[in-house]
Amino acid sequence: MMIDTILEAIATVNRQDTVKISDWRLVERTQERQERYYIAAKAEQARAVDEINYSLTIYVDTTTNDKNFRGEATITIQPTFSLEDCIAKIRQGVFAASKSHNPWFGLPDPSALKVALPVSGFEALSPTDRVDVVRGAFYSAAAKLEGSARINALELFITKEQRRLINSRGIDYFATLWRGYSEFVVEAEGPDGPVELFDDIEFSEPDTARLAMAIESRLAQVRDRALAKPMPQLEHIPVILRGKEAEEVFSWFFNNSCTEAIYSKASAFELGKNVQKASDDEEVVEPLDLWAEPVIPGLPSSRAFDADGFPLERTPVIEHGVLTTLVGSVRHADWLGVPRRGSFPLFSVSPGSMSLETMHAAPYLEPVMFSDFQLDSVTGDFGAEVRLAYYFDGNSVVPVRGGSISGSLGAMRASMRRSSETATATISRCPVAVMLQGATVTGIR
Amino acid sequence: MPQRTHSPFLLASRPMLAGIIAELKPHFDYISVLATDDRGLSYLALPGETRTAEPMWVQRGFVFRAQRGGKVAEYACASGSVAQATKAAAEIRARLEALLTDPTLISFPQIPDEPATSEYLGEIEEDPFHADPESILARLTALREKLTDGKVVVMAQSRYECVDVSRLFLSPNRSLLQSFLWSQAYLFGVARRGQMSKMSYRPASGRKGLEILRQLETSVPELAQELSDLLEAEPMVPGEYEVILDPDMAGTLAHEAFGHGVETDMFFKKRARAVEYLGKRVGSDLVTMYDGAAGVDQTGSYLFDDEGVFSSKTCVIDRGILKGGISDTLSALALNIPMTGNGRREAYSHKAYARMTNTYFAPGTSTLDEMIASVKHGWKLSQLNSGMEDPRNWGIQLICMVGREIKDGKFTGRVASPVVCSGYVPDVLSAVSMVSDDFELGGSGACGKGHKEYAKVSSGGPYVKTRMRLG
């Protein structure tokens, strides 16, 4: 077994060399993947992938002036490596680790995991059935709309990963992870020719209803894009962000609440302070609650332990707008002197008090597809070209296209409103919509 | 300059892989294997810590491609799965045959296998694999400390990464081998006043070694000033303006506007409007645009692509007229157009798509000073954040971090950040009124297909003056 070879190589280096490995962490990832690439309903090619990766992190401790330091280096061990190859590569890692002198921190010790990952429904299906079930969900939904909107292309990936994490402190965790991913292009005919929209979805279950809903909503929207008018120049209009873009807004709060961002000063957030306002005299319209989540059913990023091997459990991070707990890597938690909580893959946000119906009762601009929505995790600045939006002028809702929106979340966070409806997105369960005041809307007429 | 060497693993694997190909040949109409052994180094200096790791591009494995009755399948596996030729051949054959039973598969014309044998070895100055990690970390730490003044710039980080690429392509009639190294480095800074943060960066890249760090070391004063200016930045007043795009922005315009739009797998899917405009005008006479792994030396350069096709240089737009596309093997066969050597994979485990390599506008005859002097009211745009294409409907999105206002041919001192640039691609290219005589390629980013499949590319060229909608 390759893991045995790697452990023997570590022992050999520690036995023979002057510079010792103080601690180590080894992650084995074995992946089996089925891939299909459809053009309309035909497959361009069929692919299968078997991968195995070994990532070894080596820690080397030093002491200078009675102060302890810990250097580290992460190396890739190829499955073809012999024992001699492993020893040579590990020696390179030890040399590199001995040259970095970070403040000392300890690796997590063994402890019971606090959450369990649900067993995926993919587990009971054959490789062929996995593909057929997911493909069927998409194409059956599209067939209902045949003639007015259709699938142009669809790529499908279903991966089973078996991950084992062991470390020198005695941790030995194992997880089976399922990641389904599909990206699709839908198209419709308009008076000026065909138009398209692009989207993608991640999933860990053969949840045909969720998959069908994802493509149905885009098929309906691409029909609207075919009829959309150029977006007008608009001032002082609330902008409603939906789905993944709403999730990005909440991600900004989550990312800036992490130990690494605080330690490096990339984040301006402070523990115990209200992070929904830039100054004390601002009034927060709707205080936010945010939790770090290890598991959200249906999301492939769910994890019972983090990359360091720290067991995760649901943790409140922002309560009523105030940053109460820092989450993130254990080393940065130690360096900041805060309790270790681990690095979380997912988060959830409390619903707001405003229903979608109420948000839609007054004039608004609601972009539902951008070219590529960008929200800078440090500055909070955001912007994107609009591919499809719905504009309500107080009388009627019309689909519009083109132009762009931009702004800075830092200046809008106090006044933002969240929908009372929530849904599972890509890395969260959060309100399906967020309403922002003060965004710059650049129209094309 | 010292030459790279081929991967010992690939050299040792070549006879075994040739044996597997020989065993599989009678069972398929076409068979080939791409073997990769890309190793790399990654050094990162952050406030209070340094890290040494390996970049995401590190990989070692094989991908076998087979065709039978026109249908195409691939099986990719980690190198450890293929230890003994005869046993491995039987297993690989079984996997490929199972995949080829998919009834939805399209039939393609026969994949050609013209005889060819060739090798390429790149050259660099400072070999990062022979450098002391401590000296690299010290250079990166010095860079970030020099930028961080604790008053305006509250945080800075610096990164250096390199990948030593080694690729072997074997088919019954072709044996190709290439090895070269590319590097990229960044210096990021964050300026802060109260709760307001602004960020900017300087990149460096090339098929070079540690020598690219010298470029970053000279950029610190200019970046520090830029970060200070950004704290005074105002939101852009929406409207259409004259703009001067720096080479990075202009190259990304080329990449997004007509790079993705002429990837011929998009033609095959009928997703590219460009196919209707071949031979027609899409820009002003000043617009000439190329893509090619051959002809220039940057991070998108190579001898052969990941389907075993030799690289070339494609003229995409010639003086405003759309000329042709860049192809992967299957779309070229389906459309009966030339193979340009643009079939690229993120890794051995990923599919090959038609992808860009080095994409750029050809230089013109103006100087940057002349271009600035010609602007009545507009903005000089720099420090690209992102770009996105829309090959079917020809929208364009570029986001940059720094806009500097020009009025009556002079900078006013006003700065806008961020700036979202959008427009209709033929309008933007038809409005190109000046092109500088500079030529600069940057390869510090990666290009995705959709939201994945990252490939190392470069883009750039000259400064370009046009009109765009800014917001």
mmCIF file with all atom_site columns, C-alpha atoms in Angstrom, chain A residues 82-245:
data_model
loop_
_atom_site.group_PDB
_atom_site.id
_atom_site.type_symbol
_atom_site.label_atom_id
_atom_site.label_alt_id
_atom_site.label_comp_id
_atom_site.label_asym_id
_atom_site.label_entity_id
_atom_site.label_seq_id
_atom_site.pdbx_PDB_ins_code
_atom_site.Cartn_x
_atom_site.Cartn_y
_atom_site.Cartn_z
_atom_site.occupancy
_atom_site.B_iso_or_equiv
_atom_site.pdbx_formal_charge
_atom_site.auth_seq_id
_atom_site.auth_comp_id
_atom_site.auth_asym_id
_atom_site.auth_atom_id
_atom_site.pdbx_PDB_model_num
ATOM 1   C CA . SER A 1 82  ? 9.190   3.942  -5.034  1.00 0.00 ? 82  SER A CA 1
ATOM 2   C CA . LEU A 1 83  ? 10.336  4.087  -1.387  1.00 0.00 ? 83  LEU A CA 1
ATOM 3   C CA . GLU A 1 84  ? 13.533  5.800  -2.570  1.00 0.00 ? 84  GLU A CA 1
ATOM 4   C CA . ASP A 1 85  ? 11.498  8.346  -4.599  1.00 0.00 ? 85  ASP A CA 1
ATOM 5   C CA . CYS A 1 86  ? 9.368   9.080  -1.511  1.00 0.00 ? 86  CYS A CA 1
ATOM 6   C CA . ILE A 1 87  ? 12.436  9.562  0.690   1.00 0.00 ? 87  ILE A CA 1
ATOM 7   C CA . ALA A 1 88  ? 14.023  11.939 -1.831  1.00 0.00 ? 88  ALA A CA 1
ATOM 8   C CA . LYS A 1 89  ? 10.829  13.990 -2.219  1.00 0.00 ? 89  LYS A CA 1
ATOM 9   C CA . ILE A 1 90  ? 10.241  14.112 1.547   1.00 0.00 ? 90  ILE A CA 1
ATOM 10  C CA . ARG A 1 91  ? 13.821  15.309 2.093   1.00 0.00 ? 91  ARG A CA 1
ATOM 11  C CA . GLN A 1 92  ? 13.105  18.196 -0.300  1.00 0.00 ? 92  GLN A CA 1
ATOM 12  C CA . GLY A 1 93  ? 9.990   18.969 1.722   1.00 0.00 ? 93  GLY A CA 1
ATOM 13  C CA . VAL A 1 94  ? 11.867  18.850 5.021   1.00 0.00 ? 94  VAL A CA 1
ATOM 14  C CA . PHE A 1 95  ? 14.509  21.204 3.653   1.00 0.00 ? 95  PHE A CA 1
ATOM 15  C CA . ALA A 1 96  ? 11.853  23.667 2.453   1.00 0.00 ? 96  ALA A CA 1
ATOM 16  C CA . ALA A 1 97  ? 9.888   23.425 5.736   1.00 0.00 ? 97  ALA A CA 1
ATOM 17  C CA . SER A 1 98  ? 13.028  24.068 7.763   1.00 0.00 ? 98  SER A CA 1
ATOM 18  C CA . LYS A 1 99  ? 13.438  27.387 5.931   1.00 0.00 ? 99  LYS A CA 1
ATOM 19  C CA . SER A 1 100 ? 10.094  28.860 6.946   1.00 0.00 ? 100 SER A CA 1
ATOM 20  C CA . HIS A 1 101 ? 9.710   30.034 10.546  1.00 0.00 ? 101 HIS A CA 1
ATOM 21  C CA . ASN A 1 102 ? 6.081   30.599 11.441  1.00 0.00 ? 102 ASN A CA 1
ATOM 22  C CA . PRO A 1 103 ? 4.754   30.877 14.979  1.00 0.00 ? 103 PRO A CA 1
ATOM 23  C CA . TRP A 1 104 ? 4.299   27.423 16.506  1.00 0.00 ? 104 TRP A CA 1
ATOM 24  C CA . PHE A 1 105 ? 0.902   25.743 16.526  1.00 0.00 ? 105 PHE A CA 1
ATOM 25  C CA . GLY A 1 106 ? -0.185  22.179 17.272  1.00 0.00 ? 106 GLY A CA 1
ATOM 26  C CA . LEU A 1 107 ? -1.941  19.796 14.946  1.00 0.00 ? 107 LEU A CA 1
ATOM 27  C CA . PRO A 1 108 ? -5.382  18.559 16.028  1.00 0.00 ? 108 PRO A CA 1
ATOM 28  C CA . ASP A 1 109 ? -5.401  15.467 18.232  1.00 0.00 ? 109 ASP A CA 1
ATOM 29  C CA . PRO A 1 110 ? -7.735  12.537 17.628  1.00 0.00 ? 110 PRO A CA 1
ATOM 30  C CA . SER A 1 111 ? -11.308 13.052 18.725  1.00 0.00 ? 111 SER A CA 1
ATOM 31  C CA . ALA A 1 112 ? -14.727 11.788 17.748  1.00 0.00 ? 112 ALA A CA 1
ATOM 32  C CA . LEU A 1 113 ? -16.344 13.422 14.746  1.00 0.00 ? 113 LEU A CA 1
ATOM 33  C CA . LYS A 1 114 ? -19.331 15.543 15.691  1.00 0.00 ? 114 LYS A CA 1
ATOM 34  C CA . VAL A 1 115 ? -21.397 15.210 12.519  1.00 0.00 ? 115 VAL A CA 1
ATOM 35  C CA . ALA A 1 116 ? -21.890 12.462 9.948   1.00 0.00 ? 116 ALA A CA 1
ATOM 36  C CA . LEU A 1 117 ? -22.204 12.923 6.221   1.00 0.00 ? 117 LEU A CA 1
ATOM 37  C CA . PRO A 1 118 ? -25.455 11.533 4.809   1.00 0.00 ? 118 PRO A CA 1
ATOM 38  C CA . VAL A 1 119 ? -25.036 8.490  2.543   1.00 0.00 ? 119 VAL A CA 1
ATOM 39  C CA . SER A 1 120 ? -25.628 9.643  -1.034  1.00 0.00 ? 120 SER A CA 1
ATOM 40  C CA . GLY A 1 121 ? -28.342 8.110  -3.156  1.00 0.00 ? 121 GLY A CA 1
ATOM 41  C CA . PHE A 1 122 ? -25.702 7.742  -5.900  1.00 0.00 ? 122 PHE A CA 1
ATOM 42  C CA . GLU A 1 123 ? -24.142 4.970  -3.824  1.00 0.00 ? 123 GLU A CA 1
ATOM 43  C CA . ALA A 1 124 ? -26.909 2.526  -4.772  1.00 0.00 ? 124 ALA A CA 1
ATOM 44  C CA . LEU A 1 125 ? -26.690 3.243  -8.527  1.00 0.00 ? 125 LEU A CA 1
ATOM 45  C CA . SER A 1 126 ? -24.382 1.722  -11.135 1.00 0.00 ? 126 SER A CA 1
ATOM 46  C CA . PRO A 1 127 ? -22.029 4.102  -12.998 1.00 0.00 ? 127 PRO A CA 1
ATOM 47  C CA . THR A 1 128 ? -24.286 3.971  -16.060 1.00 0.00 ? 128 THR A CA 1
ATOM 48  C CA . ASP A 1 129 ? -27.451 4.561  -14.017 1.00 0.00 ? 129 ASP A CA 1
ATOM 49  C CA . ARG A 1 130 ? -25.881 7.557  -12.285 1.00 0.00 ? 130 ARG A CA 1
ATOM 50  C CA . VAL A 1 131 ? -25.396 9.225  -15.651 1.00 0.00 ? 131 VAL A CA 1
ATOM 51  C CA . ASP A 1 132 ? -28.809 8.167  -16.955 1.00 0.00 ? 132 ASP A CA 1
ATOM 52  C CA . VAL A 1 133 ? -30.745 9.432  -13.912 1.00 0.00 ? 133 VAL A CA 1
ATOM 53  C CA . VAL A 1 134 ? -29.140 12.868 -13.989 1.00 0.00 ? 134 VAL A CA 1
ATOM 54  C CA . ARG A 1 135 ? -29.302 13.183 -17.763 1.00 0.00 ? 135 ARG A CA 1
ATOM 55  C CA . GLY A 1 136 ? -32.950 12.115 -17.650 1.00 0.00 ? 136 GLY A CA 1
ATOM 56  C CA . ALA A 1 137 ? -33.820 14.792 -15.086 1.00 0.00 ? 137 ALA A CA 1
ATOM 57  C CA . PHE A 1 138 ? -32.394 17.556 -17.266 1.00 0.00 ? 138 PHE A CA 1
ATOM 58  C CA . TYR A 1 139 ? -33.696 16.392 -20.626 1.00 0.00 ? 139 TYR A CA 1
ATOM 59  C CA . SER A 1 140 ? -37.181 15.444 -19.370 1.00 0.00 ? 140 SER A CA 1
ATOM 60  C CA . ALA A 1 141 ? -37.593 18.944 -17.966 1.00 0.00 ? 141 ALA A CA 1
ATOM 61  C CA . ALA A 1 142 ? -36.366 20.468 -21.213 1.00 0.00 ? 142 ALA A CA 1
ATOM 62  C CA . ALA A 1 143 ? -38.682 18.285 -23.307 1.00 0.00 ? 143 ALA A CA 1
ATOM 63  C CA . LYS A 1 144 ? -41.700 19.992 -21.730 1.00 0.00 ? 144 LYS A CA 1
ATOM 64  C CA . LEU A 1 145 ? -40.638 23.266 -23.346 1.00 0.00 ? 145 LEU A CA 1
ATOM 65  C CA . GLU A 1 146 ? -39.525 21.837 -26.707 1.00 0.00 ? 146 GLU A CA 1
ATOM 66  C CA . GLY A 1 147 ? -39.936 24.349 -29.478 1.00 0.00 ? 147 GLY A CA 1
ATOM 67  C CA . SER A 1 148 ? -39.631 27.544 -27.488 1.00 0.00 ? 148 SER A CA 1
ATOM 68  C CA . ALA A 1 149 ? -36.419 26.955 -25.530 1.00 0.00 ? 149 ALA A CA 1
ATOM 69  C CA . ARG A 1 150 ? -33.991 24.040 -25.564 1.00 0.00 ? 150 ARG A CA 1
ATOM 70  C CA . ILE A 1 151 ? -30.690 22.662 -24.332 1.00 0.00 ? 151 ILE A CA 1
ATOM 71  C CA . ASN A 1 152 ? -27.804 23.583 -26.652 1.00 0.00 ? 152 ASN A CA 1
ATOM 72  C CA . ALA A 1 153 ? -25.083 21.767 -24.714 1.00 0.00 ? 153 ALA A CA 1
ATOM 73  C CA . LEU A 1 154 ? -24.750 20.043 -21.368 1.00 0.00 ? 154 LEU A CA 1
ATOM 74  C CA . GLU A 1 155 ? -21.731 18.614 -19.572 1.00 0.00 ? 155 GLU A CA 1
ATOM 75  C CA . LEU A 1 156 ? -22.136 16.102 -16.795 1.00 0.00 ? 156 LEU A CA 1
ATOM 76  C CA . PHE A 1 157 ? -19.617 14.917 -14.199 1.00 0.00 ? 157 PHE A CA 1
ATOM 77  C CA . ILE A 1 158 ? -20.318 12.470 -11.375 1.00 0.00 ? 158 ILE A CA 1
ATOM 78  C CA . THR A 1 159 ? -17.404 11.832 -9.043  1.00 0.00 ? 159 THR A CA 1
ATOM 79  C CA . LYS A 1 160 ? -17.058 9.452  -6.136  1.00 0.00 ? 160 LYS A CA 1
ATOM 80  C CA . GLU A 1 161 ? -14.147 10.413 -3.905  1.00 0.00 ? 161 GLU A CA 1
ATOM 81  C CA . GLN A 1 162 ? -12.796 8.411  -1.017  1.00 0.00 ? 162 GLN A CA 1
ATOM 82  C CA . ARG A 1 163 ? -10.725 10.626 1.216   1.00 0.00 ? 163 ARG A CA 1
ATOM 83  C CA . ARG A 1 164 ? -8.530  9.507  4.083   1.00 0.00 ? 164 ARG A CA 1
ATOM 84  C CA . LEU A 1 165 ? -6.758  11.975 6.366   1.00 0.00 ? 165 LEU A CA 1
ATOM 85  C CA . ILE A 1 166 ? -4.134  10.758 8.829   1.00 0.00 ? 166 ILE A CA 1
ATOM 86  C CA . ASN A 1 167 ? -1.635  12.701 10.892  1.00 0.00 ? 167 ASN A CA 1
ATOM 87  C CA . SER A 1 168 ? 1.280   12.146 13.229  1.00 0.00 ? 168 SER A CA 1
ATOM 88  C CA . ARG A 1 169 ? -0.954  12.812 16.267  1.00 0.00 ? 169 ARG A CA 1
ATOM 89  C CA . GLY A 1 170 ? -3.035  9.692  15.548  1.00 0.00 ? 170 GLY A CA 1
ATOM 90  C CA . ILE A 1 171 ? -5.932  11.081 13.543  1.00 0.00 ? 171 ILE A CA 1
ATOM 91  C CA . ASP A 1 172 ? -7.307  8.635  10.969  1.00 0.00 ? 172 ASP A CA 1
ATOM 92  C CA . TYR A 1 173 ? -10.510 9.940  9.363   1.00 0.00 ? 173 TYR A CA 1
ATOM 93  C CA . PHE A 1 174 ? -12.228 8.597  6.278   1.00 0.00 ? 174 PHE A CA 1
ATOM 94  C CA . ALA A 1 175 ? -15.030 10.047 4.181   1.00 0.00 ? 175 ALA A CA 1
ATOM 95  C CA . THR A 1 176 ? -16.876 9.102  1.009   1.00 0.00 ? 176 THR A CA 1
ATOM 96  C CA . LEU A 1 177 ? -17.737 12.248 -0.917  1.00 0.00 ? 177 LEU A CA 1
ATOM 97  C CA . TRP A 1 178 ? -20.011 12.512 -3.950  1.00 0.00 ? 178 TRP A CA 1
ATOM 98  C CA . ARG A 1 179 ? -19.812 15.472 -6.279  1.00 0.00 ? 179 ARG A CA 1
ATOM 99  C CA . GLY A 1 180 ? -22.112 15.859 -9.219  1.00 0.00 ? 180 GLY A CA 1
ATOM 100 C CA . TYR A 1 181 ? -21.589 18.855 -11.440 1.00 0.00 ? 181 TYR A CA 1
ATOM 101 C CA . SER A 1 182 ? -23.315 19.946 -14.585 1.00 0.00 ? 182 SER A CA 1
ATOM 102 C CA . GLU A 1 183 ? -22.965 23.037 -16.695 1.00 0.00 ? 183 GLU A CA 1
ATOM 103 C CA . PHE A 1 184 ? -25.513 23.732 -19.378 1.00 0.00 ? 184 PHE A CA 1
ATOM 104 C CA . VAL A 1 185 ? -26.272 26.210 -22.120 1.00 0.00 ? 185 VAL A CA 1
ATOM 105 C CA . VAL A 1 186 ? -29.905 26.828 -22.995 1.00 0.00 ? 186 VAL A CA 1
ATOM 106 C CA . GLU A 1 187 ? -31.083 28.754 -26.036 1.00 0.00 ? 187 GLU A CA 1
ATOM 107 C CA . ALA A 1 188 ? -34.179 30.297 -27.565 1.00 0.00 ? 188 ALA A CA 1
ATOM 108 C CA . GLU A 1 189 ? -35.045 32.052 -30.802 1.00 0.00 ? 189 GLU A CA 1
ATOM 109 C CA . GLY A 1 190 ? -35.651 35.784 -30.676 1.00 0.00 ? 190 GLY A CA 1
ATOM 110 C CA . PRO A 1 191 ? -36.567 38.358 -33.306 1.00 0.00 ? 191 PRO A CA 1
ATOM 111 C CA . ASP A 1 192 ? -32.844 39.165 -33.778 1.00 0.00 ? 192 ASP A CA 1
ATOM 112 C CA . GLY A 1 193 ? -31.690 35.535 -33.820 1.00 0.00 ? 193 GLY A CA 1
ATOM 113 C CA . PRO A 1 194 ? -30.899 32.940 -31.166 1.00 0.00 ? 194 PRO A CA 1
ATOM 114 C CA . VAL A 1 195 ? -29.912 33.906 -27.621 1.00 0.00 ? 195 VAL A CA 1
ATOM 115 C CA . GLU A 1 196 ? -28.432 31.746 -24.868 1.00 0.00 ? 196 GLU A CA 1
ATOM 116 C CA . LEU A 1 197 ? -27.875 31.558 -21.125 1.00 0.00 ? 197 LEU A CA 1
ATOM 117 C CA . PHE A 1 198 ? -25.247 29.573 -19.258 1.00 0.00 ? 198 PHE A CA 1
ATOM 118 C CA . ASP A 1 199 ? -25.537 28.071 -15.793 1.00 0.00 ? 199 ASP A CA 1
ATOM 119 C CA . ASP A 1 200 ? -24.115 25.301 -13.653 1.00 0.00 ? 200 ASP A CA 1
ATOM 120 C CA . ILE A 1 201 ? -25.162 23.299 -10.619 1.00 0.00 ? 201 ILE A CA 1
ATOM 121 C CA . GLU A 1 202 ? -23.406 21.163 -8.005  1.00 0.00 ? 202 GLU A CA 1
ATOM 122 C CA . PHE A 1 203 ? -25.148 18.290 -6.286  1.00 0.00 ? 203 PHE A CA 1
ATOM 123 C CA . SER A 1 204 ? -24.357 15.298 -4.108  1.00 0.00 ? 204 SER A CA 1
ATOM 124 C CA . GLU A 1 205 ? -27.678 13.481 -4.566  1.00 0.00 ? 205 GLU A CA 1
ATOM 125 C CA . PRO A 1 206 ? -29.612 12.229 -7.597  1.00 0.00 ? 206 PRO A CA 1
ATOM 126 C CA . ASP A 1 207 ? -32.268 14.794 -6.643  1.00 0.00 ? 207 ASP A CA 1
ATOM 127 C CA . THR A 1 208 ? -34.158 14.897 -9.928  1.00 0.00 ? 208 THR A CA 1
ATOM 128 C CA . ALA A 1 209 ? -36.615 17.565 -8.742  1.00 0.00 ? 209 ALA A CA 1
ATOM 129 C CA . ARG A 1 210 ? -33.807 20.001 -7.848  1.00 0.00 ? 210 ARG A CA 1
ATOM 130 C CA . LEU A 1 211 ? -31.987 19.319 -11.120 1.00 0.00 ? 211 LEU A CA 1
ATOM 131 C CA . ALA A 1 212 ? -35.156 19.735 -13.174 1.00 0.00 ? 212 ALA A CA 1
ATOM 132 C CA . MET A 1 213 ? -35.993 22.994 -11.410 1.00 0.00 ? 213 MET A CA 1
ATOM 133 C CA . ALA A 1 214 ? -32.504 24.375 -12.133 1.00 0.00 ? 214 ALA A CA 1
ATOM 134 C CA . ILE A 1 215 ? -32.853 23.893 -15.865 1.00 0.00 ? 215 ILE A CA 1
ATOM 135 C CA . GLU A 1 216 ? -36.538 24.793 -16.060 1.00 0.00 ? 216 GLU A CA 1
ATOM 136 C CA . SER A 1 217 ? -35.933 28.228 -14.564 1.00 0.00 ? 217 SER A CA 1
ATOM 137 C CA . ARG A 1 218 ? -33.107 28.942 -17.023 1.00 0.00 ? 218 ARG A CA 1
ATOM 138 C CA . LEU A 1 219 ? -35.197 27.708 -19.956 1.00 0.00 ? 219 LEU A CA 1
ATOM 139 C CA . ALA A 1 220 ? -37.968 30.109 -18.940 1.00 0.00 ? 220 ALA A CA 1
ATOM 140 C CA . GLN A 1 221 ? -35.448 32.940 -18.577 1.00 0.00 ? 221 GLN A CA 1
ATOM 141 C CA . VAL A 1 222 ? -33.785 32.365 -21.939 1.00 0.00 ? 222 VAL A CA 1
ATOM 142 C CA . ARG A 1 223 ? -37.193 32.770 -23.592 1.00 0.00 ? 223 ARG A CA 1
ATOM 143 C CA . ASP A 1 224 ? -37.432 36.116 -21.819 1.00 0.00 ? 224 ASP A CA 1
ATOM 144 C CA . ARG A 1 225 ? -33.927 37.075 -22.917 1.00 0.00 ? 225 ARG A CA 1
ATOM 145 C CA . ALA A 1 226 ? -34.965 36.490 -26.521 1.00 0.00 ? 226 ALA A CA 1
ATOM 146 C CA . LEU A 1 227 ? -37.592 39.207 -26.063 1.00 0.00 ? 227 LEU A CA 1
ATOM 147 C CA . ALA A 1 228 ? -35.606 41.479 -23.718 1.00 0.00 ? 228 ALA A CA 1
ATOM 148 C CA . LYS A 1 229 ? -35.237 45.199 -24.389 1.00 0.00 ? 229 LYS A CA 1
ATOM 149 C CA . PRO A 1 230 ? -32.028 47.180 -23.864 1.00 0.00 ? 230 PRO A CA 1
ATOM 150 C CA . MET A 1 231 ? -31.680 48.106 -20.186 1.00 0.00 ? 231 MET A CA 1
ATOM 151 C CA . PRO A 1 232 ? -32.506 51.778 -19.520 1.00 0.00 ? 232 PRO A CA 1
ATOM 152 C CA . GLN A 1 233 ? -30.342 54.151 -17.492 1.00 0.00 ? 233 GLN A CA 1
ATOM 153 C CA . LEU A 1 234 ? -31.778 53.934 -13.967 1.00 0.00 ? 234 LEU A CA 1
ATOM 154 C CA . GLU A 1 235 ? -31.090 55.963 -10.853 1.00 0.00 ? 235 GLU A CA 1
ATOM 155 C CA . HIS A 1 236 ? -32.014 55.366 -7.224  1.00 0.00 ? 236 HIS A CA 1
ATOM 156 C CA . ILE A 1 237 ? -33.595 52.013 -7.959  1.00 0.00 ? 237 ILE A CA 1
ATOM 157 C CA . PRO A 1 238 ? -33.290 49.060 -5.574  1.00 0.00 ? 238 PRO A CA 1
ATOM 158 C CA . VAL A 1 239 ? -31.370 46.144 -7.082  1.00 0.00 ? 239 VAL A CA 1
ATOM 159 C CA . ILE A 1 240 ? -32.527 42.640 -6.145  1.00 0.00 ? 240 ILE A CA 1
ATOM 160 C CA . LEU A 1 241 ? -29.827 39.967 -6.431  1.00 0.00 ? 241 LEU A CA 1
ATOM 161 C CA . ARG A 1 242 ? -30.983 36.356 -6.608  1.00 0.00 ? 242 ARG A CA 1
ATOM 162 C CA . GLY A 1 243 ? -29.535 32.867 -6.159  1.00 0.00 ? 243 GLY A CA 1
ATOM 163 C CA . LYS A 1 244 ? -25.765 32.594 -6.528  1.00 0.00 ? 244 LYS A CA 1
ATOM 164 C CA . GLU A 1 245 ? -25.274 36.360 -6.523  1.00 0.00 ? 245 GLU A CA 1
#
